[in-house]
Short mmCIF file of C-alpha atoms and ligand atoms in Angstrom, two decimals:
data_model
loop_
_atom_site.label_atom_id
_atom_site.label_comp_id
_atom_site.label_asym_id
_atom_site.label_seq_id
_atom_site.Cartn_x
_atom_site.Cartn_y
_atom_site.Cartn_z
CA MET H 196 -55.97 -44.93 -28.62
CA PRO H 197 -58.33 -42.90 -30.85
CA SER H 198 -56.44 -41.76 -34.03
CA VAL H 199 -57.88 -39.44 -36.93
CA SER H 200 -57.28 -40.00 -40.24
CA MET H 201 -58.28 -37.68 -42.63
CA PRO H 202 -60.57 -38.61 -45.80
CA ALA H 203 -59.07 -38.75 -49.37
CA ALA H 204 -61.39 -36.03 -50.80
CA GLU H 205 -59.53 -33.94 -48.29
CA ARG H 206 -55.98 -34.60 -49.92
CA ARG H 207 -55.50 -31.63 -52.13
CA SER H 208 -53.80 -28.33 -51.25
CA PRO H 209 -52.05 -26.78 -48.22
CA GLU H 210 -54.96 -25.03 -47.77
CA SER H 211 -56.86 -28.06 -47.35
CA GLY H 212 -53.94 -29.20 -45.40
CA ARG H 213 -54.70 -26.35 -43.01
CA ARG H 214 -58.02 -27.05 -42.88
CA GLN H 215 -57.32 -30.57 -41.78
CA LEU H 216 -54.92 -29.28 -39.29
CA ASP H 217 -57.74 -26.63 -37.96
CA GLY H 218 -60.29 -29.88 -37.63
CA VAL H 219 -57.98 -31.95 -35.34
CA LEU H 220 -56.12 -29.35 -33.83
CA GLY H 221 -58.47 -26.30 -33.12
CA GLU H 222 -60.00 -26.09 -29.76
CA GLY H 223 -61.19 -29.28 -27.90
CA PHE H 224 -59.14 -31.40 -29.79
CA SER H 225 -57.72 -33.67 -27.17
CA THR H 226 -56.88 -37.03 -28.76
CA PRO H 227 -53.23 -38.30 -28.29
CA HIS H 228 -52.33 -38.38 -31.80
CA ALA H 229 -53.84 -37.60 -35.47
CA VAL H 230 -52.45 -38.97 -38.65
CA ILE H 231 -52.91 -36.56 -41.97
CA ARG H 232 -52.50 -37.73 -45.19
CA GLN H 233 -51.87 -34.74 -47.79
CA HIS H 234 -50.33 -35.64 -51.49
CA ARG H 235 -47.88 -38.43 -50.79
CA THR H 236 -46.94 -36.91 -47.24
CA GLN H 237 -47.93 -38.56 -43.87
CA THR H 238 -48.26 -35.90 -40.91
CA VAL H 239 -48.42 -37.62 -37.72
CA VAL H 240 -49.10 -35.31 -34.91
CA LEU H 241 -48.39 -36.26 -31.55
CA LEU H 242 -50.05 -34.99 -28.57
CA ASP H 243 -49.06 -37.76 -25.92
CA PRO H 244 -45.76 -37.80 -23.53
CA LYS H 245 -45.51 -42.02 -24.54
CA PRO H 246 -44.92 -41.49 -28.66
CA ILE H 247 -43.23 -38.24 -28.28
CA ARG H 248 -40.29 -39.67 -25.88
CA HIS H 249 -40.22 -42.64 -28.75
CA CYS H 250 -39.44 -40.26 -31.57
CA PHE H 251 -37.42 -37.48 -30.20
CA ILE H 252 -35.12 -40.07 -27.31
CA SER H 253 -35.35 -43.92 -27.92
CA ASN H 254 -35.51 -43.92 -31.55
CA ALA H 255 -34.04 -40.29 -31.82
CA ALA H 256 -31.49 -41.49 -34.41
CA ASN H 257 -34.76 -42.15 -36.80
CA TYR H 258 -35.84 -38.64 -36.58
CA ARG H 259 -33.86 -35.83 -38.56
CA GLN H 260 -35.07 -32.13 -39.15
CA ALA H 261 -38.01 -31.89 -41.07
CA ALA H 262 -37.21 -31.15 -44.74
CA ALA H 263 -39.76 -28.38 -44.74
CA ARG H 264 -38.35 -26.76 -41.69
CA LYS H 265 -34.97 -26.59 -43.49
CA ARG H 266 -36.21 -25.30 -46.86
CA LEU H 267 -37.85 -22.38 -44.34
CA MET H 268 -34.71 -21.62 -42.59
CA GLU H 269 -32.02 -22.10 -44.87
CA PRO H 270 -32.24 -18.88 -47.07
CA VAL H 271 -31.41 -17.11 -43.58
CA LEU H 272 -29.22 -19.91 -41.80
CA GLY H 273 -27.35 -21.35 -44.67
CA GLU H 274 -25.76 -24.36 -43.41
CA SER H 275 -25.54 -24.40 -39.39
CA ILE H 276 -25.77 -26.44 -36.27
CA LEU H 277 -29.73 -25.92 -36.64
CA THR H 278 -30.18 -27.33 -40.27
CA GLY H 279 -27.20 -29.95 -39.70
CA GLU H 280 -27.78 -33.42 -38.91
CA GLY H 281 -25.93 -35.83 -36.69
CA ASP H 282 -22.28 -35.39 -36.40
CA VAL H 283 -22.14 -31.56 -37.05
CA SER H 284 -24.78 -30.68 -34.47
CA VAL H 285 -23.26 -33.19 -31.88
CA ARG H 286 -19.66 -31.75 -32.59
CA VAL H 287 -21.00 -27.99 -32.24
CA ARG H 288 -23.06 -29.15 -28.84
CA GLN H 289 -19.52 -30.55 -27.23
CA GLN H 290 -17.23 -27.88 -28.34
CA ILE H 291 -19.39 -25.03 -26.99
CA ALA H 292 -20.59 -27.02 -23.68
CA THR H 293 -18.79 -25.35 -20.99
CA LEU H 294 -20.01 -22.13 -22.19
CA PHE H 295 -23.38 -23.43 -20.95
CA ASN H 296 -22.05 -24.91 -17.71
CA ARG H 297 -23.07 -23.74 -14.12
CA PRO H 298 -19.98 -21.64 -13.16
CA ALA H 299 -20.26 -20.07 -16.90
CA LEU H 300 -23.85 -19.14 -16.11
CA GLU H 301 -23.30 -17.60 -12.85
CA SER H 302 -20.70 -15.51 -14.09
CA TYR H 303 -22.96 -14.09 -16.80
CA ALA H 304 -25.54 -13.11 -14.38
CA ALA H 305 -23.63 -10.08 -13.34
CA ILE H 306 -23.40 -8.81 -16.78
CA ILE H 307 -26.92 -9.38 -17.91
CA ARG H 308 -28.04 -7.83 -14.70
CA ALA H 309 -25.99 -4.74 -15.19
CA HIS H 310 -26.59 -4.30 -18.99
CA SER H 311 -30.16 -4.82 -18.11
CA GLU H 312 -30.15 -2.42 -15.71
CA ASP H 313 -28.26 0.49 -17.98
CA ALA H 314 -30.79 -0.29 -20.56
CA VAL H 315 -33.94 0.16 -18.07
CA ARG H 316 -32.20 3.52 -16.28
CA GLY H 317 -32.51 4.89 -19.90
CA ILE H 318 -36.06 4.06 -20.42
CA ALA H 319 -38.69 7.22 -19.80
CA ASP H 320 -42.15 6.56 -18.69
CA GLY H 321 -44.33 5.83 -21.83
CA VAL H 322 -45.65 3.22 -24.34
CA TYR H 323 -43.22 0.85 -25.77
CA GLY H 324 -43.45 -2.29 -27.87
CA ALA H 325 -42.37 -4.88 -25.58
CA THR H 326 -41.12 -7.17 -28.10
CA ALA H 327 -38.89 -4.79 -29.42
CA LEU H 328 -37.70 -3.40 -25.94
CA ALA H 329 -36.62 -6.75 -24.73
CA ALA H 330 -35.25 -7.84 -27.91
CA ARG H 331 -32.92 -4.93 -27.85
CA ILE H 332 -31.66 -5.45 -24.40
CA ALA H 333 -31.51 -9.47 -24.99
CA LEU H 334 -29.49 -9.14 -28.02
CA GLU H 335 -27.06 -6.83 -26.08
CA ASN H 336 -26.97 -9.45 -22.91
CA LEU H 337 -26.17 -12.23 -25.81
CA SER H 338 -23.29 -10.01 -26.96
CA LEU H 339 -21.90 -8.78 -23.90
CA THR H 340 -21.91 -12.42 -22.69
CA LEU H 341 -21.22 -14.96 -25.40
CA PHE H 342 -19.58 -12.74 -27.88
CA SER H 343 -17.29 -10.55 -25.65
CA GLY H 344 -19.13 -7.37 -27.08
CA ALA H 345 -18.57 -8.49 -30.85
CA LEU H 346 -22.38 -7.84 -31.77
CA SER H 347 -22.50 -4.87 -29.93
CA GLY H 348 -21.60 -2.02 -32.72
CA HIS H 349 -23.99 -3.66 -34.91
CA VAL H 350 -26.97 -4.30 -32.87
CA GLU H 351 -29.46 -1.81 -34.61
CA THR H 352 -28.58 -3.29 -38.12
CA LEU H 353 -28.75 -6.94 -36.74
CA LEU H 354 -32.34 -6.23 -35.32
CA SER H 355 -33.45 -4.04 -38.37
CA ALA H 356 -32.17 -7.20 -40.57
CA LEU H 357 -33.89 -9.46 -38.20
CA ASP H 358 -37.32 -7.75 -38.40
CA ALA H 359 -37.10 -7.91 -41.96
CA VAL H 360 -36.78 -11.63 -41.70
CA TYR H 361 -39.65 -12.07 -39.46
CA ASP H 362 -41.96 -9.74 -41.80
CA ALA H 363 -41.16 -11.92 -44.53
CA MET H 364 -42.34 -15.39 -42.76
CA GLY H 365 -45.58 -13.87 -43.06
CA GLY H 366 -47.21 -15.30 -39.79
CA LEU H 367 -50.02 -17.18 -39.95
CA PRO H 368 -52.30 -16.44 -37.07
CA LEU H 369 -52.12 -19.85 -35.20
CA VAL H 370 -54.88 -22.03 -36.10
CA GLY H 371 -57.54 -22.74 -33.87
CA GLU H 372 -57.36 -19.39 -31.33
CA GLU H 373 -56.62 -21.13 -27.95
CA GLY H 374 -53.70 -23.59 -28.82
CA GLY H 375 -53.64 -24.94 -32.60
CA ILE H 376 -50.72 -24.58 -34.76
CA GLY H 377 -49.65 -22.43 -37.65
CA TYR H 378 -48.35 -25.14 -40.02
CA TYR H 379 -48.20 -23.42 -43.39
CA PRO H 380 -46.55 -19.68 -42.61
CA GLN H 381 -47.11 -17.64 -45.76
CA ILE H 382 -43.63 -16.46 -47.01
CA ASP H 383 -42.51 -13.74 -49.08
CA ARG H 384 -39.79 -15.39 -50.85
CA PRO H 385 -37.73 -12.59 -52.16
CA ALA H 386 -38.09 -10.53 -49.06
CA ARG H 387 -37.21 -13.11 -47.28
CA GLN H 388 -34.22 -14.07 -49.53
CA ALA H 389 -33.28 -10.39 -49.31
CA ALA H 390 -33.36 -9.96 -45.40
CA GLY H 391 -31.50 -13.34 -44.96
CA ARG H 392 -28.88 -11.51 -47.41
CA LYS H 393 -28.57 -8.39 -45.18
CA LEU H 394 -28.68 -10.26 -42.25
CA ARG H 395 -25.64 -12.50 -43.21
CA GLU H 396 -23.86 -9.75 -44.81
CA ALA H 397 -23.59 -7.97 -41.12
CA VAL H 398 -22.69 -11.13 -39.75
CA SER H 399 -20.03 -11.77 -41.99
CA GLU H 400 -18.62 -8.10 -41.22
CA ILE H 401 -18.33 -9.11 -37.22
CA LEU H 402 -16.83 -12.53 -38.56
CA ALA H 403 -13.87 -10.73 -40.44
CA LYS H 404 -13.44 -8.50 -37.88
CA ARG H 405 -12.60 -11.27 -35.22
CA LEU H 406 -10.60 -13.34 -38.13
CA GLY H 407 -8.33 -10.37 -38.58
CA GLU H 408 -7.64 -10.49 -34.50
CA ALA H 409 -4.45 -12.47 -32.84
CA ALA H 410 -5.53 -13.21 -29.69
CA GLN H 411 -7.84 -15.85 -28.81
CA ARG H 412 -10.87 -14.99 -26.32
CA GLY H 413 -12.32 -18.51 -26.08
CA ASP H 414 -16.03 -17.20 -26.58
CA LEU H 415 -18.85 -18.45 -28.44
CA LEU H 416 -17.35 -16.72 -31.60
CA ASP H 417 -14.15 -18.09 -31.38
CA ARG H 418 -15.38 -21.60 -30.64
CA LEU H 419 -17.87 -21.57 -33.65
CA ILE H 420 -14.82 -20.18 -35.81
CA GLY H 421 -12.65 -22.96 -34.71
CA LEU H 422 -14.47 -26.22 -34.64
CA ARG H 423 -15.50 -25.55 -37.96
CA GLY H 424 -12.19 -25.89 -38.75
CA GLU H 425 -11.65 -29.35 -37.55
CA GLY H 426 -11.53 -32.32 -39.79
CA GLY H 427 -12.04 -29.99 -42.93
CA GLU H 428 -12.00 -26.20 -43.86
CA ALA H 429 -14.62 -24.03 -42.49
CA THR H 430 -16.22 -21.81 -44.97
CA ILE H 431 -16.93 -18.37 -43.96
CA GLU H 432 -20.57 -19.47 -44.76
CA GLN H 433 -20.88 -22.08 -42.46
CA MET H 434 -19.41 -19.78 -39.80
CA ILE H 435 -22.18 -17.25 -40.34
CA GLY H 436 -24.73 -19.89 -40.61
CA ASP H 437 -23.79 -20.89 -37.12
CA VAL H 438 -23.79 -17.17 -36.01
CA VAL H 439 -26.83 -16.36 -37.37
CA THR H 440 -28.22 -19.36 -35.76
CA PHE H 441 -26.85 -18.34 -32.12
CA LEU H 442 -28.06 -14.73 -32.92
CA ILE H 443 -31.96 -15.75 -33.41
CA ALA H 444 -32.05 -18.85 -30.98
CA GLY H 445 -30.27 -16.96 -28.20
CA HIS H 446 -31.98 -13.34 -27.91
CA GLU H 447 -35.39 -13.52 -29.87
CA THR H 448 -36.65 -16.75 -27.86
CA THR H 449 -35.74 -14.98 -24.57
CA ALA H 450 -37.07 -11.42 -25.73
CA ALA H 451 -40.39 -13.00 -26.59
CA THR H 452 -40.76 -14.81 -23.12
CA VAL H 453 -39.98 -11.39 -21.30
CA ALA H 454 -42.53 -9.45 -23.51
CA TRP H 455 -45.33 -12.22 -22.91
CA ALA H 456 -44.34 -12.13 -19.41
CA LEU H 457 -45.04 -8.39 -19.18
CA TYR H 458 -48.17 -8.66 -21.16
CA LEU H 459 -49.70 -11.45 -18.54
CA LEU H 460 -48.24 -9.86 -15.29
CA SER H 461 -49.75 -6.90 -16.34
CA ARG H 462 -53.18 -8.53 -16.47
CA HIS H 463 -52.56 -10.44 -13.19
CA ASN H 464 -52.09 -8.18 -10.31
CA GLY H 465 -51.58 -10.34 -7.67
CA ALA H 466 -48.72 -12.24 -9.52
CA LEU H 467 -47.42 -8.61 -10.19
CA GLU H 468 -47.22 -7.51 -7.20
CA ARG H 469 -45.55 -11.02 -6.04
CA ALA H 470 -42.76 -10.78 -8.93
CA ALA H 471 -42.18 -7.14 -8.22
CA ALA H 472 -41.85 -7.70 -4.12
CA GLU H 473 -39.39 -10.70 -4.81
CA ALA H 474 -37.15 -8.59 -7.10
CA ASP H 475 -37.06 -5.71 -4.47
CA ARG H 476 -36.01 -8.05 -1.84
CA ILE H 477 -33.06 -9.55 -3.37
CA ALA H 478 -31.93 -6.16 -4.79
CA ASP H 479 -32.47 -4.01 -1.31
CA ASP H 480 -30.77 -7.21 0.51
CA GLY H 481 -27.60 -6.97 -1.63
CA VAL H 482 -27.83 -10.64 -3.13
CA PRO H 483 -24.80 -11.21 -5.40
CA SER H 484 -26.01 -11.33 -9.06
CA SER H 485 -24.78 -14.62 -9.75
CA GLU H 486 -27.29 -15.84 -7.14
CA TRP H 487 -30.53 -13.99 -8.54
CA PRO H 488 -32.01 -16.45 -10.82
CA ASP H 489 -32.00 -18.77 -7.89
CA ARG H 490 -33.18 -16.25 -5.40
CA LEU H 491 -36.16 -15.47 -7.97
CA PRO H 492 -38.34 -18.48 -7.54
CA PHE H 493 -41.94 -16.80 -8.38
CA VAL H 494 -40.22 -14.56 -11.28
CA LEU H 495 -38.79 -17.61 -12.48
CA ALA H 496 -42.41 -19.36 -12.44
CA CYS H 497 -43.87 -16.48 -14.16
CA VAL H 498 -41.02 -17.03 -17.05
CA GLU H 499 -41.88 -21.01 -16.79
CA GLU H 500 -46.10 -20.01 -17.16
CA THR H 501 -45.30 -17.79 -19.62
CA GLN H 502 -43.72 -20.17 -21.90
CA ARG H 503 -46.38 -22.81 -21.23
CA LEU H 504 -49.12 -20.59 -22.80
CA TYR H 505 -46.85 -18.88 -25.35
CA PRO H 506 -44.08 -20.95 -26.04
CA PRO H 507 -41.44 -18.99 -28.04
CA VAL H 508 -41.12 -22.15 -30.19
CA PRO H 509 -44.90 -23.54 -30.42
CA VAL H 510 -44.24 -26.32 -32.77
CA ILE H 511 -41.47 -28.86 -32.96
CA THR H 512 -41.33 -30.99 -36.10
CA ARG H 513 -39.14 -34.07 -37.49
CA GLN H 514 -39.18 -36.45 -40.42
CA SER H 515 -38.74 -40.11 -40.17
CA VAL H 516 -35.91 -41.96 -41.76
CA ALA H 517 -37.19 -45.31 -41.95
CA ASP H 518 -40.91 -47.00 -41.30
CA ASP H 519 -41.54 -46.99 -37.49
CA ALA H 520 -44.53 -47.94 -35.10
CA ILE H 521 -45.25 -46.73 -31.99
CA ALA H 522 -48.07 -48.91 -30.38
CA ASP H 523 -50.93 -48.70 -32.70
CA ILE H 524 -49.35 -45.24 -34.50
CA GLU H 525 -47.36 -46.70 -37.85
CA ILE H 526 -45.04 -43.98 -39.20
CA ALA H 527 -43.98 -44.68 -42.56
CA GLY H 528 -40.37 -43.52 -43.54
CA GLY H 529 -40.54 -40.17 -44.59
CA SER H 530 -43.40 -38.93 -42.41
CA VAL H 531 -43.46 -35.79 -40.94
CA VAL H 532 -43.95 -35.51 -37.06
CA VAL H 533 -45.47 -32.74 -35.44
CA VAL H 534 -45.88 -31.89 -31.82
CA PRO H 535 -48.00 -28.76 -31.53
CA VAL H 536 -46.24 -27.52 -28.02
CA ARG H 537 -48.76 -25.05 -27.44
CA LEU H 538 -51.67 -27.28 -27.67
CA LEU H 539 -49.93 -29.83 -25.82
CA HIS H 540 -49.51 -27.52 -23.01
CA ARG H 541 -53.16 -26.30 -22.96
CA LEU H 542 -54.72 -30.04 -22.82
CA HIS H 543 -56.91 -30.57 -19.70
CA ARG H 544 -55.67 -34.27 -19.22
CA PHE H 545 -52.42 -32.46 -18.19
CA TRP H 546 -53.06 -29.00 -16.79
CA ASP H 547 -55.74 -27.85 -14.05
CA GLU H 548 -57.48 -24.70 -15.67
CA PRO H 549 -55.12 -24.66 -18.54
CA GLU H 550 -56.18 -21.36 -19.45
CA ARG H 551 -55.74 -19.29 -16.66
CA PHE H 552 -51.90 -18.05 -15.99
CA GLN H 553 -50.81 -19.51 -12.86
CA PRO H 554 -47.47 -19.54 -12.06
CA GLU H 555 -47.56 -21.18 -8.70
CA ARG H 556 -47.64 -24.55 -11.02
CA PHE H 557 -44.00 -23.96 -11.22
CA LEU H 558 -42.80 -23.17 -7.78
CA PRO H 559 -41.02 -25.84 -5.99
CA GLY H 560 -43.49 -28.48 -4.57
CA ASN H 561 -45.52 -28.25 -7.24
CA ARG H 562 -43.74 -28.63 -10.15
CA GLN H 563 -42.89 -32.20 -9.65
CA ARG H 564 -46.00 -32.92 -10.27
CA ILE H 565 -46.00 -31.87 -13.63
CA GLU H 566 -46.37 -34.96 -16.29
CA ARG H 567 -43.07 -35.84 -17.54
CA HIS H 568 -42.72 -34.33 -21.17
CA SER H 569 -46.02 -32.62 -21.07
CA TYR H 570 -44.30 -29.32 -21.14
CA LEU H 571 -41.80 -28.94 -24.07
CA PRO H 572 -40.84 -25.29 -24.07
CA PHE H 573 -37.09 -26.47 -24.88
CA GLY H 574 -37.93 -29.72 -26.82
CA LEU H 575 -36.58 -33.11 -25.79
CA GLY H 576 -33.65 -35.39 -26.69
CA PRO H 577 -30.09 -35.06 -28.19
CA ARG H 578 -31.47 -31.72 -30.19
CA MET H 579 -33.01 -30.28 -26.80
CA CYS H 580 -32.04 -26.44 -26.81
CA ILE H 581 -28.92 -26.01 -25.24
CA GLY H 582 -29.51 -22.45 -24.05
CA ALA H 583 -32.28 -23.46 -21.90
CA ALA H 584 -30.63 -22.36 -18.53
CA PHE H 585 -29.20 -19.29 -19.98
CA GLY H 586 -31.99 -18.18 -21.69
CA ASN H 587 -34.35 -18.82 -18.62
CA ARG H 588 -32.06 -17.16 -15.77
CA GLU H 589 -31.92 -14.23 -18.56
CA ALA H 590 -35.24 -13.46 -18.92
CA ALA H 591 -36.08 -13.93 -14.71
CA ILE H 592 -33.20 -11.24 -14.44
CA MET H 593 -34.54 -8.80 -17.02
CA LEU H 594 -37.83 -9.17 -15.63
CA ALA H 595 -36.77 -8.50 -11.94
CA VAL H 596 -34.96 -5.66 -13.44
CA ILE H 597 -37.62 -4.18 -15.10
CA LEU H 598 -40.16 -4.84 -12.48
CA ARG H 599 -38.21 -3.29 -9.87
CA ARG H 600 -38.21 -0.01 -11.51
CA PHE H 601 -41.61 -0.08 -13.58
CA ARG H 602 -45.05 -0.93 -13.30
CA PRO H 603 -46.18 -2.65 -16.61
CA ARG H 604 -49.74 -2.33 -17.91
CA TYR H 605 -51.11 -3.53 -21.20
CA ALA H 606 -51.78 -0.84 -23.51
CA GLY H 607 -53.20 -2.39 -26.93
CA GLY H 608 -56.84 -1.75 -27.75
CA ARG H 609 -57.44 -5.29 -28.22
CA GLU H 610 -55.85 -8.55 -26.79
CA PRO H 611 -52.55 -9.75 -28.80
CA VAL H 612 -53.04 -12.11 -31.54
CA PRO H 613 -49.89 -14.78 -31.18
CA LEU H 614 -48.23 -15.54 -34.99
CA LEU H 615 -45.67 -17.85 -35.93
CA LYS H 616 -42.70 -16.02 -37.07
CA VAL H 617 -39.86 -18.04 -36.59
CA VAL H 618 -40.70 -17.56 -32.66
CA LEU H 619 -44.26 -17.01 -31.37
CA ARG H 620 -44.51 -13.15 -31.83
CA ALA H 621 -47.62 -11.10 -30.94
CA ASP H 622 -49.04 -9.35 -33.79
CA ASN H 623 -49.07 -5.73 -32.15
CA GLY H 624 -45.62 -5.98 -31.16
CA ILE H 625 -47.28 -5.89 -27.66
CA PRO H 626 -47.72 -2.31 -26.35
CA ILE H 627 -46.75 -1.97 -22.66
CA ALA H 628 -46.87 1.14 -20.89
CA LEU H 629 -44.10 1.52 -18.39
CA GLU H 630 -44.98 3.76 -15.43
CA ARG H 631 -42.04 4.10 -12.79
CA ARG H 632 -42.82 3.25 -9.28
CA PRO H 633 -42.68 5.86 -6.59
CA GLY H 634 -39.46 6.23 -5.11
CA ARG H 635 -37.47 3.93 -8.08
C1 LIG F 184 -35.47 -18.67 -23.39
C2 LIG F 184 -36.04 -19.05 -24.62
C3 LIG F 184 -35.50 -20.24 -25.31
C4 LIG F 184 -36.64 -21.11 -26.02
C5 LIG F 184 -38.10 -21.38 -25.40
C6 LIG F 184 -35.66 -22.08 -26.67
C7 LIG F 184 -36.30 -23.04 -27.42
C8 LIG F 184 -35.54 -24.00 -27.95
C9 LIG F 184 -36.22 -25.35 -28.80
C10 LIG F 184 -37.59 -25.41 -28.58
C11 LIG F 184 -35.01 -26.04 -29.18
C12 LIG F 184 -35.65 -27.20 -30.31
C13 LIG F 184 -35.99 -27.34 -31.28
C14 LIG F 184 -36.15 -28.38 -32.15
O1 LIG F 184 -36.07 -29.38 -31.57
O2 LIG F 184 -36.32 -28.17 -33.39
C15 LIG F 184 -34.07 -24.95 -29.50
C16 LIG F 184 -33.02 -25.30 -30.08
C17 LIG F 184 -31.76 -24.49 -29.80
N1 LIG F 184 -31.76 -23.51 -29.05
FE1 LIG F 184 -33.09 -22.50 -27.68
N2 LIG F 184 -34.42 -21.76 -26.80
C18 LIG F 184 -34.26 -20.55 -25.87
C19 LIG F 184 -33.18 -19.73 -25.98
C20 LIG F 184 -31.81 -20.22 -26.21
C21 LIG F 184 -30.73 -19.38 -25.97
C22 LIG F 184 -30.35 -18.64 -24.77
C23 LIG F 184 -29.67 -19.96 -26.88
C24 LIG F 184 -28.55 -19.77 -27.09
C25 LIG F 184 -27.94 -19.11 -26.36
C26 LIG F 184 -30.35 -21.20 -27.43
C27 LIG F 184 -29.67 -21.76 -28.62
C28 LIG F 184 -30.08 -23.00 -29.28
C29 LIG F 184 -29.49 -23.82 -30.35
C30 LIG F 184 -28.26 -23.81 -30.80
C31 LIG F 184 -30.72 -25.17 -30.61
C32 LIG F 184 -30.39 -25.66 -31.41
C33 LIG F 184 -29.79 -27.16 -30.95
C34 LIG F 184 -29.61 -28.11 -31.70
O3 LIG F 184 -30.33 -28.13 -33.03
O4 LIG F 184 -28.68 -29.35 -31.55
N3 LIG F 184 -31.78 -21.13 -27.14
N4 LIG F 184 -34.56 -23.99 -28.69
#
């Protein structure tokens, strides 16, 4: 199995590290793994299901959240489920699991559909930034489902604070236009600090209000408050961190999916017609909202194909604790393990015509042919996304509601450039012209 090791002369600055990654991860890169040494850090890039499975599932105990990622997120999240390790993360996941089971998801569908329809009814024909539009709808959906409306009066404040956080993240264009990874985001540290503070202040108001209420609702907010109290007093800071984590993880990823899907659909007329026809059919047939996601197989396939081409989390990283080896790959303790998900999703080894938007790949019957762990929009193993089903069902409902009313047309003068800004955002916010369909 070929491995790419970089020459010593290249072991210099972040810039040279970037060039190295550019070299091995740019267009055409297809070896199953690469080992890059820079200063004293070893970075192991994995692009093959077998070693990926090893690090994220079989030997997951040896791989923690990468220190660099923690440093990147801690000023915003503080100590939270995302930055916490082992016990903390297991405990949080267990306590909130029932909020993501099938009956819970079915009950959210009606809320998500009703609110998305309300929001879409309020939109006049015109050009909109799809990312911002989808983020506003998704944040309110999150509030109404998992937070019993507790975020609802704060949506504008939260959105503007979050925007400031993303702006401070710089957002390096992804290395190698088609599928490389942006590994060294340029961060404006003081701006990120200030934006993080603003966000945490807004969340602390929301928390203070809930802490002052006697009645328990059993929603995500109550559970995040409650579980940190077990086995030691929760600090307000920890609660804030958990809430901020769910705010970002729970709406920004879905919003990015919907925005990129609108872009791709507006470029592919056949898929657009088919998705809109499917949305019309279930709405006209009076299918109950709880059944919408299951009755929207093509829309859901568009969601999954969008996440293949534009995975909201385009890079997953870990750091090894002790030395490890997988076949011929030596992973020294302290190495950073990188899975460039976006690149993995575009490898010819796994995908036929990988650059083509082809939702049919994900339709029942075809989906089974996708190689296991070559498609990882939600990660894998014990830290895999807890909100995967929530997010995709929500994205399918949002898209169906939008497509039933509007025909989207991409209104940008040039193609959007994907940037890594916590999630994969477009540099131009994806301007989309929404035009009411006749009779809608
Ligand atoms: C549809 C869009 C979504 C995508 C593409 C996505 C993607 C991901 C990925 C890749 C991870 C794992 C990161 C890693 O291994 O380092 C993750 C973790 C996580 N996601 Fe999602 N996510 C989505 C929606 C959601 C939603 C809707 C929620 C909650 C309502 C959520 C909550 C979380 C949480 C709490 C974690 C951390 C889990 C842990 O560390 O144990 N996500 N997500």
